[in-house]
Coordinates of C-alpha atoms and ligand atoms in Angstrom, one line a residue:
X5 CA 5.7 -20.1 -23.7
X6 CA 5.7 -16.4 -24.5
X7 CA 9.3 -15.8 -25.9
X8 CA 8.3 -11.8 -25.3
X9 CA 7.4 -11.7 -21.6
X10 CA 8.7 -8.8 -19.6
X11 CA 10.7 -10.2 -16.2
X12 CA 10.7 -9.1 -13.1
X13 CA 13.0 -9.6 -9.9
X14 CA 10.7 -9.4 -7.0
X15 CA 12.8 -9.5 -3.6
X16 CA 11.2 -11.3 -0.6
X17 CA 8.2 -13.1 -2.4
X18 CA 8.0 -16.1 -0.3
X19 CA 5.1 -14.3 1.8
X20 CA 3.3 -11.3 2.3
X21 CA 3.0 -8.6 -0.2
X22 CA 6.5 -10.1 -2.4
X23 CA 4.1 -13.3 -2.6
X24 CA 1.2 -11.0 -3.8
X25 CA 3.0 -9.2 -6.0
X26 CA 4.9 -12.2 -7.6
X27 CA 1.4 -13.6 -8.4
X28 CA -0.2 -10.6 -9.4
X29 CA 2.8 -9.9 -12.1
X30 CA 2.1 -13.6 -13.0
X31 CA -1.7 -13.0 -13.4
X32 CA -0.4 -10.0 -16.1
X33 CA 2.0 -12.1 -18.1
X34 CA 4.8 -10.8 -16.5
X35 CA 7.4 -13.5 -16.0
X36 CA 9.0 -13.7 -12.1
X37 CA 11.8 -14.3 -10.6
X38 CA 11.8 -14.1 -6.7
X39 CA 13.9 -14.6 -3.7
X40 CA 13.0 -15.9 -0.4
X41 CA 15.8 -15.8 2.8
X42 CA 15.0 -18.8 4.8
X43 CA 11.7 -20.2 3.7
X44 CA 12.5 -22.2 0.7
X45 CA 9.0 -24.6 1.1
X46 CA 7.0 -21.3 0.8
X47 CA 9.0 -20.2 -1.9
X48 CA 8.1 -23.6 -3.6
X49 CA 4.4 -22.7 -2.8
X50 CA 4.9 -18.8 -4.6
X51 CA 6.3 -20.6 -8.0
X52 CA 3.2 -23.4 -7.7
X53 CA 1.0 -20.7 -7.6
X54 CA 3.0 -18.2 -10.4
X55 CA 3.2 -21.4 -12.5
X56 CA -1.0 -21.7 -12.8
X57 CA -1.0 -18.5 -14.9
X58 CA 1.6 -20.1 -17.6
X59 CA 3.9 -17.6 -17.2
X60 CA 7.8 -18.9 -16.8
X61 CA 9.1 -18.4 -12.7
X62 CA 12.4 -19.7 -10.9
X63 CA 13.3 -18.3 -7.2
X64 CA 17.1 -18.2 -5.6
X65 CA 17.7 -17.6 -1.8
X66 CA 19.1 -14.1 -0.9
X67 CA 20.0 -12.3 2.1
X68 CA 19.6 -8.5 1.3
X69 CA 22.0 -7.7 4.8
X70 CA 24.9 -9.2 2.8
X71 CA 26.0 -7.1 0.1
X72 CA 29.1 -9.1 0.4
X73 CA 27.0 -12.2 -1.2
X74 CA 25.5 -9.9 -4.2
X75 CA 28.6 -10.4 -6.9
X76 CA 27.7 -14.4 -6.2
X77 CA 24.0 -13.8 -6.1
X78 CA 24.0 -12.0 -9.8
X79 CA 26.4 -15.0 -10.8
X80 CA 23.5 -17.6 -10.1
X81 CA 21.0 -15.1 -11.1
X82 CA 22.4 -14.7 -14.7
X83 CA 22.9 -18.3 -14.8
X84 CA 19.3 -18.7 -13.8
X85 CA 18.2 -16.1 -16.7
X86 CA 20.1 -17.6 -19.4
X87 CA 18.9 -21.2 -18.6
X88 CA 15.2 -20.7 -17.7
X89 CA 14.4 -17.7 -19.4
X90 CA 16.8 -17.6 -22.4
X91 CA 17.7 -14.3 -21.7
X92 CA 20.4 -12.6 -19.6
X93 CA 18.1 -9.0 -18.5
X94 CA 15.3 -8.1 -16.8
X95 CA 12.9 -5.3 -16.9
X96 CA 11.6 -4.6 -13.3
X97 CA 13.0 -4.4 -9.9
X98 CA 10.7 -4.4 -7.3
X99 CA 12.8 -4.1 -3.6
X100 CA 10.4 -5.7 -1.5
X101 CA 12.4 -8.3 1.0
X102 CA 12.5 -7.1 4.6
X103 CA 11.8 -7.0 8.2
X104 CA 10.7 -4.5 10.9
X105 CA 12.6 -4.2 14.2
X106 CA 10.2 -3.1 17.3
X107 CA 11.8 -0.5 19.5
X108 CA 11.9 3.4 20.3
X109 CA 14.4 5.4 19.4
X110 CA 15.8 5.7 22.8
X111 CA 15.6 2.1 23.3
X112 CA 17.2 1.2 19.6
X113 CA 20.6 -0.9 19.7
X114 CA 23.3 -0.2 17.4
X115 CA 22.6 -3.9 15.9
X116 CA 19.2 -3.1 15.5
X117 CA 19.8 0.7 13.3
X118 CA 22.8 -1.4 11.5
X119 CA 20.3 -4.2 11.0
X120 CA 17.4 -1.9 9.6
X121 CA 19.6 0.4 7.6
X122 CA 21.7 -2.9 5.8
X123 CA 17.9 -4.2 5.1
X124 CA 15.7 -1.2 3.9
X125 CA 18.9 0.9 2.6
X126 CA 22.0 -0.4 1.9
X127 CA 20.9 -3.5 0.6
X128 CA 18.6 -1.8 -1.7
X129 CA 20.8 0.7 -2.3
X130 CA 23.7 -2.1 -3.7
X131 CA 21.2 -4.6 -5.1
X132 CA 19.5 -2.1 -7.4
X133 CA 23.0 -0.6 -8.6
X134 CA 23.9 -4.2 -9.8
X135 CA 20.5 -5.1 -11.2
X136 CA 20.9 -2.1 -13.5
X137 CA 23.6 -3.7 -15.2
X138 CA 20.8 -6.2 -16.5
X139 CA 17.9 -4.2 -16.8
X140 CA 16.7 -3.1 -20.1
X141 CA 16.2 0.4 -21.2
X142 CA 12.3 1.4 -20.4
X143 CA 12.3 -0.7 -17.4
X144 CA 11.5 0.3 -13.7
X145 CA 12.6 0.0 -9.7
X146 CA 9.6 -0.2 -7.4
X147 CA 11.2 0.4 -4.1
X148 CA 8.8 -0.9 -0.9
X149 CA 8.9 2.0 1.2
X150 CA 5.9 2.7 4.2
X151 CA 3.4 4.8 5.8
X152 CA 5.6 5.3 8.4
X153 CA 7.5 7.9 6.8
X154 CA 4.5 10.0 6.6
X155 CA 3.0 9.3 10.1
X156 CA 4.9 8.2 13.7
X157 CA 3.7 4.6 15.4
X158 CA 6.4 4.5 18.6
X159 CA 8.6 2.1 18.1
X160 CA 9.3 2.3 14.7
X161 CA 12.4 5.1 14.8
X162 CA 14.7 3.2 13.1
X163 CA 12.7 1.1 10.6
X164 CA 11.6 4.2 9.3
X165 CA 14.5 6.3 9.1
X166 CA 15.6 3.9 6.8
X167 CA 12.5 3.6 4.9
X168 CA 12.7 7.4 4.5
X169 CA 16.3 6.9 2.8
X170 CA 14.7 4.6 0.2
X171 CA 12.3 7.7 -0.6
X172 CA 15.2 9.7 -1.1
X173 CA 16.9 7.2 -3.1
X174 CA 14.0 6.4 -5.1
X175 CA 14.1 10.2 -6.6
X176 CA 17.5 9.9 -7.8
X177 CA 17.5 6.5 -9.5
X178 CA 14.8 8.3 -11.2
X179 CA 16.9 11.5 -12.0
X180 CA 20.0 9.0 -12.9
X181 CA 18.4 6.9 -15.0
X182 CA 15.7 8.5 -16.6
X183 CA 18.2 8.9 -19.9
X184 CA 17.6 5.4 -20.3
X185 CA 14.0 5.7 -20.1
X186 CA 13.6 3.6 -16.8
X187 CA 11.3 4.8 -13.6
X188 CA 11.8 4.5 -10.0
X189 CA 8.8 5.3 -7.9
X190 CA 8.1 4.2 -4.4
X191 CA 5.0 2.3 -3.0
X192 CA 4.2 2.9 0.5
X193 CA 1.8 0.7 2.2
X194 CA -0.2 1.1 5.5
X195 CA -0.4 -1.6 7.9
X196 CA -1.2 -4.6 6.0
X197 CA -2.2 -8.4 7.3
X198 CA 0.8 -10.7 6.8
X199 CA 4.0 -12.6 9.4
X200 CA 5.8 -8.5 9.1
X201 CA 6.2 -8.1 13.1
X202 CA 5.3 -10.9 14.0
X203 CA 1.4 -11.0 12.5
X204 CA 0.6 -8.5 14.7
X205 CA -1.7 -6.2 12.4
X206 CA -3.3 -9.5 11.4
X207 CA -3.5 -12.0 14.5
X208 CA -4.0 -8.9 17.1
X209 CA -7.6 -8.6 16.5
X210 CA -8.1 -5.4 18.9
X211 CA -4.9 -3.4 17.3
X212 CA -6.6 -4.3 13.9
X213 CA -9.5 -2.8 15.2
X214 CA -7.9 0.2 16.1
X215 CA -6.6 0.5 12.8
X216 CA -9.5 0.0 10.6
X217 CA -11.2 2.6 13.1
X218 CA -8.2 5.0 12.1
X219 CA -8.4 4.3 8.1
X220 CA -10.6 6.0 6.0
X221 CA -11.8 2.7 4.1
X222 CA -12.6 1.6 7.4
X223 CA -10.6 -2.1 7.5
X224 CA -6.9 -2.8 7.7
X225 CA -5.2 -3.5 4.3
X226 CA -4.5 -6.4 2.7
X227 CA -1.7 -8.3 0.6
X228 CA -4.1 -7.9 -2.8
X229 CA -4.4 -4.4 -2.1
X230 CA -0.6 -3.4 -2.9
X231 CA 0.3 -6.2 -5.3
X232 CA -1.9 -5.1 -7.8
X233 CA -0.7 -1.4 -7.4
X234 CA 2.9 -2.9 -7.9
X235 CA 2.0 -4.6 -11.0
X236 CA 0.0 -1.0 -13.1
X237 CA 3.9 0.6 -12.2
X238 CA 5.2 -1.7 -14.6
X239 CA 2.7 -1.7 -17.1
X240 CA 3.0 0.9 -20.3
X241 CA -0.1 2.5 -18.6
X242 CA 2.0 3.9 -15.9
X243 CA 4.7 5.0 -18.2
X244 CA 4.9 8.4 -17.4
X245 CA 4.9 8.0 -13.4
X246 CA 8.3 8.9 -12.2
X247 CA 9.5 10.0 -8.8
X248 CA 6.9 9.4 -7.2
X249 CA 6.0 8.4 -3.6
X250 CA 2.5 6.7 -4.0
X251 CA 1.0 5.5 -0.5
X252 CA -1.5 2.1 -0.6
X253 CA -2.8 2.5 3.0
X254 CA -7.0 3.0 2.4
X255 CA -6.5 6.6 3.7
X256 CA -4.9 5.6 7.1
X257 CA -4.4 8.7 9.4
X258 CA -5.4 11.4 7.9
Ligands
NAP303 P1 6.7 -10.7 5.5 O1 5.3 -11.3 5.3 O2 7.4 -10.9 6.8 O3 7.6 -11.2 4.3 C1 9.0 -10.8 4.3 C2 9.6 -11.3 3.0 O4 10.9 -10.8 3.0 C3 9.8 -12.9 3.0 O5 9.8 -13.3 1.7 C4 11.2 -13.0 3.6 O6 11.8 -14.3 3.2 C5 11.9 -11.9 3.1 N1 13.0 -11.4 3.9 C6 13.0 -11.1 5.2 N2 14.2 -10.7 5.6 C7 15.0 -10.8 4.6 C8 16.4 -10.5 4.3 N3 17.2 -10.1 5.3 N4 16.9 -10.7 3.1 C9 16.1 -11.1 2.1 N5 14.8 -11.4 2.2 C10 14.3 -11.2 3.5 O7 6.6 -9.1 5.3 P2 5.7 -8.2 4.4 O8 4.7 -7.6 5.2 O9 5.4 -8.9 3.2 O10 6.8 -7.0 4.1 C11 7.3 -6.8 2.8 C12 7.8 -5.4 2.7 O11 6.7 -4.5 2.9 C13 8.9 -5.0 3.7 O12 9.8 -4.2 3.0 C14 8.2 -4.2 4.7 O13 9.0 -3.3 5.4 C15 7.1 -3.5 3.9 N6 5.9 -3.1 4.6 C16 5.1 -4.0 5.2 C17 3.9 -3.5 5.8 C18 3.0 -4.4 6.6 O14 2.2 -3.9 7.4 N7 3.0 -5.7 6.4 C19 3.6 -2.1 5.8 C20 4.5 -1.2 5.2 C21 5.6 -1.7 4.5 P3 11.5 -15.7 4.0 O15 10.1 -16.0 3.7 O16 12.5 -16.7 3.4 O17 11.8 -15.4 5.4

């Protein structure tokens, strides 16, 4: 095994785009550690599939809503780092885990903004402060933000509010850490196939119609499409993107 590998802590790569991206990283000799909330089998399959590529994996269960968990989560975490990966820092964060809540804003509960903002912000927000501890100098955040800060689908109020904070957030990590040479840029994908609301994008076949009708590449996007664009933001080749808000969504309305 490759005693140099870079490692990265991919949140949330059980399914979807976390699972793509877990690979993907995998595929580029980039060593992965992942968490999953409640699916443990799937995460089982994500490290069967990392482990084809012979690069080292190891996955630990996290809820991102309870920042009250996080000292004990970095506990297992460093624990996991020392003993599968004889080292105790990573190189890449990439914030991925999370849900969407369907409702407008004049329909949006209080549980539902307090659920969306401790998901997409505040767990972020606390997870990425403590992951800097261990990062090492050069290394990068890749926070999973959305089109839907740059465009309005009803129902989505809350969900994006908070991915907008993420944005925000994403420019001063950058700004407040840049003296240690490490990024933070933001990837924003457009409606992309996987479980997020329910599989809608993906099972409804006339909304992902309507979609692909709306996007300039003329289909709805896929997991493959982002993970790859997570894994060139931490290569060297991408070394002096900083800041940024780079949007994966095939030119969705435009
Ligand atoms: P997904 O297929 O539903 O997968 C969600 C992943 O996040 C799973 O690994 C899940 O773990 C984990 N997760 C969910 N809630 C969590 C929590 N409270 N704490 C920790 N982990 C949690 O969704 P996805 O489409 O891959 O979405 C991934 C990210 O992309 C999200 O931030 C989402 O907002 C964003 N996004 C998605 C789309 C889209 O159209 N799909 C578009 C723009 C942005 P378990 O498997 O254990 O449940």
């Amino acid at each position: 095994m490759n005693k140099l590998n870079k490692i990265a802590l991919v949140t949330g790569a059980s399914r979807g785009l976390g699972k793509n991206m877990a690979i993907n990283l995998a595929k580029k000799g980039i060593d992965v550690l992942f968490t999953y909330q409640s699916k443990e089998e799937d995460a089982i399959e994500t490290a069967k599939e990392i482990e084809k590529y012979g690069t080292r994996t190891a996955f630990l269960q996290l809820d991102i809503q309870n920042t009250s968990s996080f000292k004990q989560f970095f506990e297992r975490l460093e624990t996991c780092l020392r003993d599968k990966f004889q080292t105790n820092h990573i190189d890449f964060l990439i914030n991925n885990a999370g849900t969407g809540t369907y409702a407008t804003f004049q329909g949006t509960t209080e549980d539902q903004f307090d659920s969306m903002f401790n998901i997409h912000i505040k767990g972020v927000y606390f997870l990425s402060q403590s992951a800097i501890e261990i990062m090492n100098n050069e290394g990068a955040i890749i926070n999973i933000s959305s089109g839907l800060t740059r465009f309005c689908t009803e129902g989505y109020a809350a969900y994006a509010a908070a991915k907008g904070a993420v944005e925000i957030l994403t420019k001063y990590q950058a700004a407040e850490l840049g003296f240690r040479g490490i990024r933070s840029n933001v990837v924003a994908p457009g409606p992309i196939e996987t479980d997020f609301g329910g599989g809608i994008v993906r099972d409804n076949k006339d909304l992902n119609q309507i979609i692909a009708s709306q996007t300039a590449l003329g289909r709805v996007g896929l997991p493959s499409d982002i993970g790859s664009v997570v894994t060139f933001l931490c290569t060297d080749e991408a070394k002096w993107i900083n800041a940024q808000r780079i949007e994966v969504s095939g030119g969705y309305y435009l």
